[in-house]
PDB file of C-alpha atoms in Angstrom:
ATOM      1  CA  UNK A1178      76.790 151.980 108.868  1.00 56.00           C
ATOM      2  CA  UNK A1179      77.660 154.781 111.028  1.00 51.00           C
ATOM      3  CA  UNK A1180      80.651 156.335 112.156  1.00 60.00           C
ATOM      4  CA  UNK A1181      80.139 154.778 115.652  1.00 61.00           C
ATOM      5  CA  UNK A1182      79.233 151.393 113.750  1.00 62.00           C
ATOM      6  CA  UNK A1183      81.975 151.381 112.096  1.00 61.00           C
ATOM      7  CA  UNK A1184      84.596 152.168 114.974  1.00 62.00           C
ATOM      8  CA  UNK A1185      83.036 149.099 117.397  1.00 65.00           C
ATOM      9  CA  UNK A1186      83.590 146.708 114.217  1.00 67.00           C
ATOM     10  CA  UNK A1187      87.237 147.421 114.186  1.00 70.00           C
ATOM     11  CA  UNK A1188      87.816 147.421 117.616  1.00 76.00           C
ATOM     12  CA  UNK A1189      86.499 144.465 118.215  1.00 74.00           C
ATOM     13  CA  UNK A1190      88.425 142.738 115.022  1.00 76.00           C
ATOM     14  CA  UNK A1191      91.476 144.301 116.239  1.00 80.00           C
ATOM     15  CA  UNK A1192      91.058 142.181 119.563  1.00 82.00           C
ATOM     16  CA  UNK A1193      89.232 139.317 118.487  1.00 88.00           C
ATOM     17  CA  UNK A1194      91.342 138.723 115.426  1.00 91.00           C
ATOM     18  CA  UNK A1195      94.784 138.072 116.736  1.00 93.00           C
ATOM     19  CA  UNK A1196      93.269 135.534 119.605  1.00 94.00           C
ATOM     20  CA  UNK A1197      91.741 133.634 116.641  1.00 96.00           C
ATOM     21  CA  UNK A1198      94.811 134.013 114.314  1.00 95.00           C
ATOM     22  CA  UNK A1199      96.390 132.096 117.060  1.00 95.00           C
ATOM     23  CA  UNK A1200      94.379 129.429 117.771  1.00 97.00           C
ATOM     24  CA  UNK A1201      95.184 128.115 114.194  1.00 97.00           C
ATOM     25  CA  UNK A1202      99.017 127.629 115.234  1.00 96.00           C
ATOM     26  CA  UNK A1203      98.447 123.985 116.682  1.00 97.00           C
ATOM     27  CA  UNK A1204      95.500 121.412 115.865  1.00 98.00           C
ATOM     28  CA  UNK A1205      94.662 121.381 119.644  1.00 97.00           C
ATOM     29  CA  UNK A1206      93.990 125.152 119.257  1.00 98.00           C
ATOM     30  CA  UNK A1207      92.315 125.073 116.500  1.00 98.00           C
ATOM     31  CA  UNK A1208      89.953 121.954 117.427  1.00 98.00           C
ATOM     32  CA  UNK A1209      88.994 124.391 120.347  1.00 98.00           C
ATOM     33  CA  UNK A1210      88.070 127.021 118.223  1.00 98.00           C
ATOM     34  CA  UNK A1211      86.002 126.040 115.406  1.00 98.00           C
ATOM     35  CA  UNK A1212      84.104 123.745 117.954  1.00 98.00           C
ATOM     36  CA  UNK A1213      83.457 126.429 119.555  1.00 97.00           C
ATOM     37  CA  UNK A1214      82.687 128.771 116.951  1.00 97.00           C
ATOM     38  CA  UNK A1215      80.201 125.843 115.400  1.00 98.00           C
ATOM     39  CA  UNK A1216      78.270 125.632 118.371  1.00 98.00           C
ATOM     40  CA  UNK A1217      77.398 129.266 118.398  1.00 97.00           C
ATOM     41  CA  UNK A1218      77.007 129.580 114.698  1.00 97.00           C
ATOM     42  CA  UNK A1219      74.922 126.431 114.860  1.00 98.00           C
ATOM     43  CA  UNK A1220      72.442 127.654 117.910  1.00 97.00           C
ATOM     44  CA  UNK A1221      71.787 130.740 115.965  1.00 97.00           C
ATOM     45  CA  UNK A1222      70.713 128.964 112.805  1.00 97.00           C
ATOM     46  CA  UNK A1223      68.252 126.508 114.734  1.00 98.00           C
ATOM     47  CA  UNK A1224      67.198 129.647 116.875  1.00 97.00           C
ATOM     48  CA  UNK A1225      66.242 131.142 113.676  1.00 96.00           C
ATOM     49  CA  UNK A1226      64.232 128.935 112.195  1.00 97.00           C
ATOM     50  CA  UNK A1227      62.575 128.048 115.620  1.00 97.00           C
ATOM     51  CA  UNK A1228      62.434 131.123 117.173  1.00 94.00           C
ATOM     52  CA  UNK A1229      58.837 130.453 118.024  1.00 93.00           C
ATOM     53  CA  UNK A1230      59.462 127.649 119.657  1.00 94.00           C
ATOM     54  CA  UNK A1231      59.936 127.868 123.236  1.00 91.00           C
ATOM     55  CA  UNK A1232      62.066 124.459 124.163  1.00 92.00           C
ATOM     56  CA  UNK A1233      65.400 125.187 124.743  1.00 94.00           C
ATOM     57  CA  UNK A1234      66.504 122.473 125.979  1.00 97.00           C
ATOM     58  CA  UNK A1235      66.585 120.440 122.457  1.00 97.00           C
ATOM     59  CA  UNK A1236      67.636 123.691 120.739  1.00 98.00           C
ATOM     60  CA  UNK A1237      70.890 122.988 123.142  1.00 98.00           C
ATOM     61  CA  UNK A1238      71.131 119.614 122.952  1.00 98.00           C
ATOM     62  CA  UNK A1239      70.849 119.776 119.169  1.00 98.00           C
ATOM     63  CA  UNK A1240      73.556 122.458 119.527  1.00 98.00           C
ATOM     64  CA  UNK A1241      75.490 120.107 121.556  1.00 98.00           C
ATOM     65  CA  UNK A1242      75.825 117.224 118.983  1.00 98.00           C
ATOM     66  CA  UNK A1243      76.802 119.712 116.338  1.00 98.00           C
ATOM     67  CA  UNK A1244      79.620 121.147 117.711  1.00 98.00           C
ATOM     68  CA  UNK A1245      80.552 117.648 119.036  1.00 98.00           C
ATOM     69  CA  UNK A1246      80.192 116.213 115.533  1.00 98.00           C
ATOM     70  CA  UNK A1247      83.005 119.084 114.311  1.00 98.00           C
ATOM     71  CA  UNK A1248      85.367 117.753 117.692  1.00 98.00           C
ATOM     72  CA  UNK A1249      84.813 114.439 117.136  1.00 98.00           C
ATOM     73  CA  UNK A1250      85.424 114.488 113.548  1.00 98.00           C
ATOM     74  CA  UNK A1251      88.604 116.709 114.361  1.00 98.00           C
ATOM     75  CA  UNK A1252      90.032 113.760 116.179  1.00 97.00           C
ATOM     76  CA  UNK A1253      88.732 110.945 113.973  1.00 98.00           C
ATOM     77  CA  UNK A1254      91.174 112.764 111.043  1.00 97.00           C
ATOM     78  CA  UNK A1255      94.435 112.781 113.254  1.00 95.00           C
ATOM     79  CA  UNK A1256      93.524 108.666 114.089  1.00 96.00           C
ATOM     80  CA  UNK A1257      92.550 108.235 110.211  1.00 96.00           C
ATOM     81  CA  UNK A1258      96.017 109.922 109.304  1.00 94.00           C
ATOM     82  CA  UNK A1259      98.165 107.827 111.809  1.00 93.00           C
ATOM     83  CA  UNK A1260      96.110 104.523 109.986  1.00 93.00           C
ATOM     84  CA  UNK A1261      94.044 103.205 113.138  1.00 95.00           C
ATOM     85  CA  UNK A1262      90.769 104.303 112.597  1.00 92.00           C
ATOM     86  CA  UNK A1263      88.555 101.624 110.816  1.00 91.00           C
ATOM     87  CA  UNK A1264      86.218 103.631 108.804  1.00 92.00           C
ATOM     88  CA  UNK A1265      86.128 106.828 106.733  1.00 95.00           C
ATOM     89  CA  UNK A1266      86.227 110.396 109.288  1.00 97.00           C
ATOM     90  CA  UNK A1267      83.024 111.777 107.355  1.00 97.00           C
ATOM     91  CA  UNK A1268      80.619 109.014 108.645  1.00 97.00           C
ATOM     92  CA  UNK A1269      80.593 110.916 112.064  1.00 98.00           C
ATOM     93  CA  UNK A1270      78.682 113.851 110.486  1.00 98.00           C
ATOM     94  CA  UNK A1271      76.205 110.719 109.331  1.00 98.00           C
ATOM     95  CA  UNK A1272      75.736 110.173 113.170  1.00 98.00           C
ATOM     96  CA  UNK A1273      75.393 113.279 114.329  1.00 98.00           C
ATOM     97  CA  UNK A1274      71.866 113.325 112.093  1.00 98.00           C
ATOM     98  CA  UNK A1275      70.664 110.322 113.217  1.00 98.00           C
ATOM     99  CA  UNK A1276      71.609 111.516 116.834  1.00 98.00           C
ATOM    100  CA  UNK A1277      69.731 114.935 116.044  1.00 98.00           C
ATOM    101  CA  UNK A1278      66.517 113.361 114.368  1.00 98.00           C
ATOM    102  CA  UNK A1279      66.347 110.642 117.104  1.00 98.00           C
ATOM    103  CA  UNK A1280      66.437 113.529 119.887  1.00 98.00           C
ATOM    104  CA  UNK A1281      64.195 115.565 117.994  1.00 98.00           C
ATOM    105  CA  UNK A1282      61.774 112.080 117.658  1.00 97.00           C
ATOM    106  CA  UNK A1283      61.914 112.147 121.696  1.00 97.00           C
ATOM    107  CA  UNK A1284      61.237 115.712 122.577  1.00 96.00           C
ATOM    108  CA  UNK A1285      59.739 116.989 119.842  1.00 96.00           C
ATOM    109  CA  UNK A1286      55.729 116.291 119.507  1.00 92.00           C
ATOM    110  CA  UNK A1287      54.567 118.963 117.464  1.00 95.00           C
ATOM    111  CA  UNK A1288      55.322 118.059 113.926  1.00 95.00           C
ATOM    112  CA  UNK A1289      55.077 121.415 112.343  1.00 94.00           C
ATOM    113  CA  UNK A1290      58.030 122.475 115.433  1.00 96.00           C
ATOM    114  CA  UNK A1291      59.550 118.590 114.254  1.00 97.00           C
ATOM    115  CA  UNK A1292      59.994 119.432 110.697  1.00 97.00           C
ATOM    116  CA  UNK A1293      62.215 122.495 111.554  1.00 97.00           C
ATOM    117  CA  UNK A1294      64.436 121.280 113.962  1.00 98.00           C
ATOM    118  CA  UNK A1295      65.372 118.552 111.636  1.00 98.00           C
ATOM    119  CA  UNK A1296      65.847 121.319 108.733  1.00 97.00           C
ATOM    120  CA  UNK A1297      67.601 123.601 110.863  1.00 98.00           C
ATOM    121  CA  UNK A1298      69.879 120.540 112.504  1.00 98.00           C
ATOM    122  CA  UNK A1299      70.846 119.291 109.580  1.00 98.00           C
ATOM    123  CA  UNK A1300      71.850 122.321 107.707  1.00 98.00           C
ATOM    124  CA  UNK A1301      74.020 122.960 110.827  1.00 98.00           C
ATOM    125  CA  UNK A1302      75.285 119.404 110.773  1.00 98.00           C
ATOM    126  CA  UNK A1303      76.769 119.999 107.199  1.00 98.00           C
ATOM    127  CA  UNK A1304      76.591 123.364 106.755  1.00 98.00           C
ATOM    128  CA  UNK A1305      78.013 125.257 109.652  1.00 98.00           C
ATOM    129  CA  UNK A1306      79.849 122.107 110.835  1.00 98.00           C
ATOM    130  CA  UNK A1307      80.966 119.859 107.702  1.00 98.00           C
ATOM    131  CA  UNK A1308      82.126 123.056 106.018  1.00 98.00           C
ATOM    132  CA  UNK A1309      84.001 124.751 108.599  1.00 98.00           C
ATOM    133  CA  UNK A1310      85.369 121.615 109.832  1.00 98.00           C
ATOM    134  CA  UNK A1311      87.893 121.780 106.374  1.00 98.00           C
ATOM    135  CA  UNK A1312      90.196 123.571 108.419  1.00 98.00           C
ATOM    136  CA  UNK A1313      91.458 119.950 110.166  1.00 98.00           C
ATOM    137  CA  UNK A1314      92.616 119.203 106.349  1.00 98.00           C
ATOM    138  CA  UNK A1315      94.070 122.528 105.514  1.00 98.00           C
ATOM    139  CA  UNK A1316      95.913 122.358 108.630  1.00 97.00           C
ATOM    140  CA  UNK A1317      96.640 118.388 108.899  1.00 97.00           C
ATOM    141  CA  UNK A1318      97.971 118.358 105.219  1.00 96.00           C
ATOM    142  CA  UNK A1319      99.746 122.016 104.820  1.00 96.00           C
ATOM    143  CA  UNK A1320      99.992 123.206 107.957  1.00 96.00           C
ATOM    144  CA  UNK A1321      99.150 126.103 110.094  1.00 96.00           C
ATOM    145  CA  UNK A1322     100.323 128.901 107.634  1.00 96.00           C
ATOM    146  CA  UNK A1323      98.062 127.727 104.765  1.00 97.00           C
ATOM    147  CA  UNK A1324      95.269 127.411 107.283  1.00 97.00           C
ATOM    148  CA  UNK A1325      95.912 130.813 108.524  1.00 97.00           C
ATOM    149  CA  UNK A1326      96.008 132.297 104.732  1.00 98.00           C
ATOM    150  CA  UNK A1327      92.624 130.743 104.129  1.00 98.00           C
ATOM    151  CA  UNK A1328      91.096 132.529 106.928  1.00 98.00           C
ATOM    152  CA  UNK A1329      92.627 135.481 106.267  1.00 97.00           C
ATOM    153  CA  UNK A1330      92.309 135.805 102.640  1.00 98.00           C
ATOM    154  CA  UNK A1331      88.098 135.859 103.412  1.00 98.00           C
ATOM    155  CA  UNK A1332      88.617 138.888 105.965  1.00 97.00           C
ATOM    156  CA  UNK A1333      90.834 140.767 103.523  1.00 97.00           C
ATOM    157  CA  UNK A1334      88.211 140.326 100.762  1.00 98.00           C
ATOM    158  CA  UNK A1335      85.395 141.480 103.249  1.00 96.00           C
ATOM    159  CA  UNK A1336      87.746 144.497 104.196  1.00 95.00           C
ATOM    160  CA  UNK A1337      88.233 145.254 100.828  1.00 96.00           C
ATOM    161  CA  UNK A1338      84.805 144.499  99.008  1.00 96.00           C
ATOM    162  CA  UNK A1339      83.539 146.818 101.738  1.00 93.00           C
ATOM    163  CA  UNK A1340      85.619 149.775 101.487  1.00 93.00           C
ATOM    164  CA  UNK A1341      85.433 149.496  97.431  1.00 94.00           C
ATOM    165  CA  UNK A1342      81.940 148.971  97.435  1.00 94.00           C
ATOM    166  CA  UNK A1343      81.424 152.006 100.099  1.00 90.00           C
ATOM    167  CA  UNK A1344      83.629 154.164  97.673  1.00 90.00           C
ATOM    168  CA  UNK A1345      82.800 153.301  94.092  1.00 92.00           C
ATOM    169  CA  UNK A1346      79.964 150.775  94.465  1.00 88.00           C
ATOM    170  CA  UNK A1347      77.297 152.048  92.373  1.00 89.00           C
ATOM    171  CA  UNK A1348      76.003 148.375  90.251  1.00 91.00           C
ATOM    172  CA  UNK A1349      74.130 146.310  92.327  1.00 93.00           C
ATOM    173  CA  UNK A1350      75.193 142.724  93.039  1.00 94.00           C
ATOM    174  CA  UNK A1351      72.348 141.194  94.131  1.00 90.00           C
ATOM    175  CA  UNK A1352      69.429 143.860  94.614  1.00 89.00           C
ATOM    176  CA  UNK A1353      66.723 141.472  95.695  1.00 88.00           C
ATOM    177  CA  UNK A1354      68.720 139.267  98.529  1.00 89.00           C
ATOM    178  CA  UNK A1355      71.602 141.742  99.496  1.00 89.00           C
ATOM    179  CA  UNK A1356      71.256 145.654  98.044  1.00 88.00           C
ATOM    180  CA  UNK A1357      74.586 146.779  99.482  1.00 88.00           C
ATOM    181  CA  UNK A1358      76.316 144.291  97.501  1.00 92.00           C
ATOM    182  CA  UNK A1359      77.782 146.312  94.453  1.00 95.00           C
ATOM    183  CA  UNK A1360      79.760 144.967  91.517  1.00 95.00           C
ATOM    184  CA  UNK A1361      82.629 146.885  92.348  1.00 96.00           C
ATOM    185  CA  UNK A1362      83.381 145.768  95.804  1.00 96.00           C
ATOM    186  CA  UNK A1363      83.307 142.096  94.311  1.00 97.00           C
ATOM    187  CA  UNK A1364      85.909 143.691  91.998  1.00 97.00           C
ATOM    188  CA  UNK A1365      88.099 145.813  94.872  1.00 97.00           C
ATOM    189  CA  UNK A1366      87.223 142.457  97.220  1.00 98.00           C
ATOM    190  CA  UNK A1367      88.865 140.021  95.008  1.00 98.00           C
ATOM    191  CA  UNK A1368      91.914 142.581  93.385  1.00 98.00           C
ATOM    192  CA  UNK A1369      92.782 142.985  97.611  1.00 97.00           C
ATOM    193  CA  UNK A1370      92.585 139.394  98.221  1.00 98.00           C
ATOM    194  CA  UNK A1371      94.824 139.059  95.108  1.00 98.00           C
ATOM    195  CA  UNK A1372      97.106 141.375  96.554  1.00 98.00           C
ATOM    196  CA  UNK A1373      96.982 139.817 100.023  1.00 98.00           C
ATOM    197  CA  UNK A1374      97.701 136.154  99.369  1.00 98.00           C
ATOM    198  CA  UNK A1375     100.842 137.390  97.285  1.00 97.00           C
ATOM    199  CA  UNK A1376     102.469 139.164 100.256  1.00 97.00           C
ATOM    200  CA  UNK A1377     101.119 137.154 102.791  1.00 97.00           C
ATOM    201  CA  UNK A1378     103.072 133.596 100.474  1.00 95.00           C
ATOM    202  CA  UNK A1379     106.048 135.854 100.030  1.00 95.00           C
ATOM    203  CA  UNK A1380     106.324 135.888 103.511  1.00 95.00           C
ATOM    204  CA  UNK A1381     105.349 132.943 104.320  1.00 92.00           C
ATOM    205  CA  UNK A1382     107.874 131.470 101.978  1.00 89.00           C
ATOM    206  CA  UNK A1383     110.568 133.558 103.193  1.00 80.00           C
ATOM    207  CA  UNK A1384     110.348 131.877 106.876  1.00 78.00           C
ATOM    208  CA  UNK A1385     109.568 128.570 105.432  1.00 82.00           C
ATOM    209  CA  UNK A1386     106.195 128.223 106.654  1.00 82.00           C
ATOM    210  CA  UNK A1387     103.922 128.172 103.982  1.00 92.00           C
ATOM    211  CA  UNK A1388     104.313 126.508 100.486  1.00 88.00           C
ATOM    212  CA  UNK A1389     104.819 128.558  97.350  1.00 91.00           C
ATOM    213  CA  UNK A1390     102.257 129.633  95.235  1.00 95.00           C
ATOM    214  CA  UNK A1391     102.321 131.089  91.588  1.00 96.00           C
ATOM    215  CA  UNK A1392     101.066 134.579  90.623  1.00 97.00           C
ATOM    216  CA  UNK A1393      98.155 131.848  88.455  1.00 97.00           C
ATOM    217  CA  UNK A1394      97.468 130.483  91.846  1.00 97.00           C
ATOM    218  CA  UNK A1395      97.019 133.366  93.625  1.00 98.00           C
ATOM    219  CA  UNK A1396      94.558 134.605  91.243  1.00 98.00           C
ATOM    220  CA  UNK A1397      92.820 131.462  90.924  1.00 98.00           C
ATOM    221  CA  UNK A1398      92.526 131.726  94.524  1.00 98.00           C
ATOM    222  CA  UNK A1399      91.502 135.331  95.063  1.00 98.00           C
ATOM    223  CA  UNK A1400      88.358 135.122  92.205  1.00 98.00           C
ATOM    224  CA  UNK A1401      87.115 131.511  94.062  1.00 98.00           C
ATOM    225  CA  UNK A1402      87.416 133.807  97.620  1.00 98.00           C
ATOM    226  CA  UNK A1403      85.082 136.647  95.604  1.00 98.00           C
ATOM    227  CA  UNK A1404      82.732 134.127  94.017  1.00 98.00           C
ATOM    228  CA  UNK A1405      82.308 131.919  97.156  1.00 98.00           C
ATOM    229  CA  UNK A1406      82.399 134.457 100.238  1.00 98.00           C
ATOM    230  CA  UNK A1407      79.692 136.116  97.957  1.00 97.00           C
ATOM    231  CA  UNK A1408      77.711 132.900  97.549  1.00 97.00           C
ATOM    232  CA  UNK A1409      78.174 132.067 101.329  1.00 97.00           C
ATOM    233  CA  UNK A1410      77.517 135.669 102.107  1.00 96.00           C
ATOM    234  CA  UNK A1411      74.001 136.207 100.071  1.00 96.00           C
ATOM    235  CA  UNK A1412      72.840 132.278 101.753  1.00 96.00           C
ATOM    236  CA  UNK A1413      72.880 133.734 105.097  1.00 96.00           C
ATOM    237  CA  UNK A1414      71.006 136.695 103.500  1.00 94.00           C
ATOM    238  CA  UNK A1415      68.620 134.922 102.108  1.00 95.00           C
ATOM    239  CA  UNK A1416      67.696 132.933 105.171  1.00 95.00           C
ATOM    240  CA  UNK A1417      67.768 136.114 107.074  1.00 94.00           C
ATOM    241  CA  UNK A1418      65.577 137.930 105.060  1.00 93.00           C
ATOM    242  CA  UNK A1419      63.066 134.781 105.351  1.00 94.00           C
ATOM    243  CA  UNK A1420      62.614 134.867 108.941  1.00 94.00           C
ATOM    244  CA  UNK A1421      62.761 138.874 109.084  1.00 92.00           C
ATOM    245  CA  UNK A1422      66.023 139.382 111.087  1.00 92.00           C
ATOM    246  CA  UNK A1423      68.567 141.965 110.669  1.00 89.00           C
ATOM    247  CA  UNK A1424      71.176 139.677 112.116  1.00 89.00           C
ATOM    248  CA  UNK A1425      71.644 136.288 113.384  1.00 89.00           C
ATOM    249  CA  UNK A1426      72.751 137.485 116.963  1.00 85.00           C
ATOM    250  CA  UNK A1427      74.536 139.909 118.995  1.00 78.00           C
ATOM    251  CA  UNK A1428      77.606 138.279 120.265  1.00 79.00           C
ATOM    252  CA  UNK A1429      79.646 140.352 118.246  1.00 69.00           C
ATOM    253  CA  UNK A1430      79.619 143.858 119.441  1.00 67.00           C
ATOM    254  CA  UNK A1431      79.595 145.532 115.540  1.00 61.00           C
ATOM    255  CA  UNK A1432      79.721 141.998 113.632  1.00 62.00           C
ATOM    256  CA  UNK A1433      76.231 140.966 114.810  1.00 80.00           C
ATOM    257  CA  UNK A1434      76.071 136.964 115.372  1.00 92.00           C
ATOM    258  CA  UNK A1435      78.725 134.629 114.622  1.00 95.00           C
ATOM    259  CA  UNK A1436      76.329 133.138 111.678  1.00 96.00           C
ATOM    260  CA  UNK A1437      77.055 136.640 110.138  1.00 94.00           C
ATOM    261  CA  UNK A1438      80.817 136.648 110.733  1.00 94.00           C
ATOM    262  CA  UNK A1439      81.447 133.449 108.622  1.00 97.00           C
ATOM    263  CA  UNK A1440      79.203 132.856 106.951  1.00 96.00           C
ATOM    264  CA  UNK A1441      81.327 133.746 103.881  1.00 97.00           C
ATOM    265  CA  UNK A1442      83.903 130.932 105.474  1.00 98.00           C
ATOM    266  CA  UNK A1443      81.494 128.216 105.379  1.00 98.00           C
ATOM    267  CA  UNK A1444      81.811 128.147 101.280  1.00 98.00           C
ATOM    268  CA  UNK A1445      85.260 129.825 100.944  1.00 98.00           C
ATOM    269  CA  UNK A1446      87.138 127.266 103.558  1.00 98.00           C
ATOM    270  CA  UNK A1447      86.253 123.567 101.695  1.00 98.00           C
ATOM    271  CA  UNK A1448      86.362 125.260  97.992  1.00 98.00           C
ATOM    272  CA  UNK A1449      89.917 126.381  99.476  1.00 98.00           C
ATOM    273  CA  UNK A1450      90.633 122.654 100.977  1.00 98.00           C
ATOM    274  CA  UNK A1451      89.405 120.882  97.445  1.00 97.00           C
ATOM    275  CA  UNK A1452      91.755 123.750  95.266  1.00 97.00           C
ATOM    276  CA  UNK A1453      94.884 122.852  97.134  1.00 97.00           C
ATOM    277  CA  UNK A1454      94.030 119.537  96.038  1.00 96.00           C
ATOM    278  CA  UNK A1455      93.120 120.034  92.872  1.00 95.00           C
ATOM    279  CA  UNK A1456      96.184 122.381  92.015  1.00 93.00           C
ATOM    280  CA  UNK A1457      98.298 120.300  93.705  1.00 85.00           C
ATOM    281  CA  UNK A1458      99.801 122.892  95.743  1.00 83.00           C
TER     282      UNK A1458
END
C-alpha cells in the first residue's frame, strides 16, 4: 500500500468511524446501521458469485430480504425480551431462505445461475446477516459500551496487526490464501487488542458504563479477536481469490467494499456474544 493508499484509509476511518461509533449508543441506531451495513455487505457477496449474471433485479430483491431478515430479527429480540413474541427470534433467518429460494424459484430459470444465487443468498442470510446481527445481544444484554468495545477491539487489532506486520512481519501466516498475513502482526494484532480492551474497561468502568473485566478476560478476549478476525479475514480471501477480485467493492474510498471492512466482524462479533456468556461477564 502506498503512501497515498494509506492516507485515504485513514481519512476516511477518521470520518466514518465516529458516525458508526455512534450509532451503537441506542438499539434504534444501531438497528439502522447493521441493516444497512448487511445489505451492502450482502449485495457484494451475491454480486460476486454472480457477477456474470446480468439480472439485477433478484440480486436486489435477494439483497432486500437479507438486510430485512437482520431488521426484522432486531425487533423480534426486543418483543422476545419483553415476553410477547410466541416463538424463538432465530426462526426469522429460517424465513428469509425460504423467501430467497422461493424468489430465486420464480425468476431464476437457468439452473447453473439458480444454484448460485441460492449459495450466495444463503451464505449472506447467515453469514453476513446471522453473524453481524449478534450485536442486538451484545447490546440488549450489556449495553452499548460492551457493544462498542466489541467493535472496536476488531479495528484496534487490524490497526495493530497491520502496522506490526508492516514493521517486523517477516513469517508468513497464510502464504497460499493471504501472503501479507505475517505471524507477527497476529502477535502485535492481538498484544494491541490486549492493551486496548484494558484501557478502553478502565474507562468504561470508571463512568459506569461498561462491566468489569479481569486482566484473564481481557486476554482471553484479545487471542479469540486474533484467532477469529484472522479466520473471518482469510474466508473473505479465499472467496476473493476464487472469483479473481482484488476487492469486494469500492464504496470505501481506501477500505475497498464493505465485505472487506468486516469481514473480520462477522466471526469476531458472535464468538464475542457466546464468551460474555460463557465467562459470565
Amino acid at each position: 500500500m502506498n503512501k497515498k493508499e494509506l492516507w485515504t484509509r485513514v481519512i476516511s476511518g477518521v470520518i466514518i468511524g465516529p458516525i458508526v461509533v455512534f450509532s451503537y449508543l441506542t438499539y434504534p441506531t444501531l438497528l439502522g446501521l447493521v441493516t444497512t451495513i448487511v445489505m451492502l455487505a450482502s449485495f457484494e457477496l451475491i454480486e460476486l458469485f454472480t457477477s456474470d449474471v446480468k439480472n439485477s433485479f433478484i440480486k436486489l430483491l435477494l439483497t432486500f430480504i437479507v438486510g430485512t431478515s437482520s431488521l426484522i430479527y432486531g425487533f423480534s429480540l426486543e418483543a422476545e425480551y419483553r415476553g410477547i413474541l410466541p416463538f424463538e427470534s432465530e426462526g426469522i433467518f429460517f424465513l428469509a431462505f425460504v423467501a430467497s429460494v422461493f424468489s430465486i424459484m420464480l425468476l431464476v430459470k437457468e439452473i447453473t445461475h439458480t444454484k448460485r444465487f441460492i449459495e450466495s443468498s444463503a451464505l449472506s442470510i447467515i453469514y453476513v446477516s446471522f453473524f453481524l446481527s449478534n450485536f442486538y445481544l451484545i447490546h440488549l444484554n450489556y449495553g452499548p459500551g460492551m457493544a462498542i468495545l466489541a467493535l472496536t477491539a476488531v479495528w484496534a487489532y487490524d490497526a495493530g496487526a497491520y502496522f506490526f506486520g508492516l514493521s517486523f512481519g517477516k513469517h508468513k501466516l497464510s502464504p497460499h490464501f493471504s501472503p501479507k498475513k505475517s505471524w507477527e502482526g497476529l502477535l502485535g494484532g492481538i498484544f494491541f487488542t490486549f492493551a486496548y480492551i484494558f484501557i478502553f474497561d478502565s474507562i468504561g468502568v470508571f463512568f459506569g458504563s461498561i462491566q468489569k473485566i479481569t486482566l484473564l478476560q481481557t486476554l482471553i478476549f484479545a487471542l479469540m479477536v486474533g484467532f477469529f478476525d484472522t479466520i473471518g479475514d482469510l474466508t473473505e480471501s479465499i472467496i476473493k481469490r476464487y472469483y479473481n477480485v482484488k476487492d469486494s467493492g469500492e464504496i470505501l474510498p481506501g477500505h475497498g467494499g464493505m465485505l472487506d471492512r468486516i469481514d473480520g466482524l462477522l466471526i469476531v462479533t458472535p464468538m464475542w456474544y457466546f464468551l460474555l456468556r460463557i465467562l459470565w461477564i
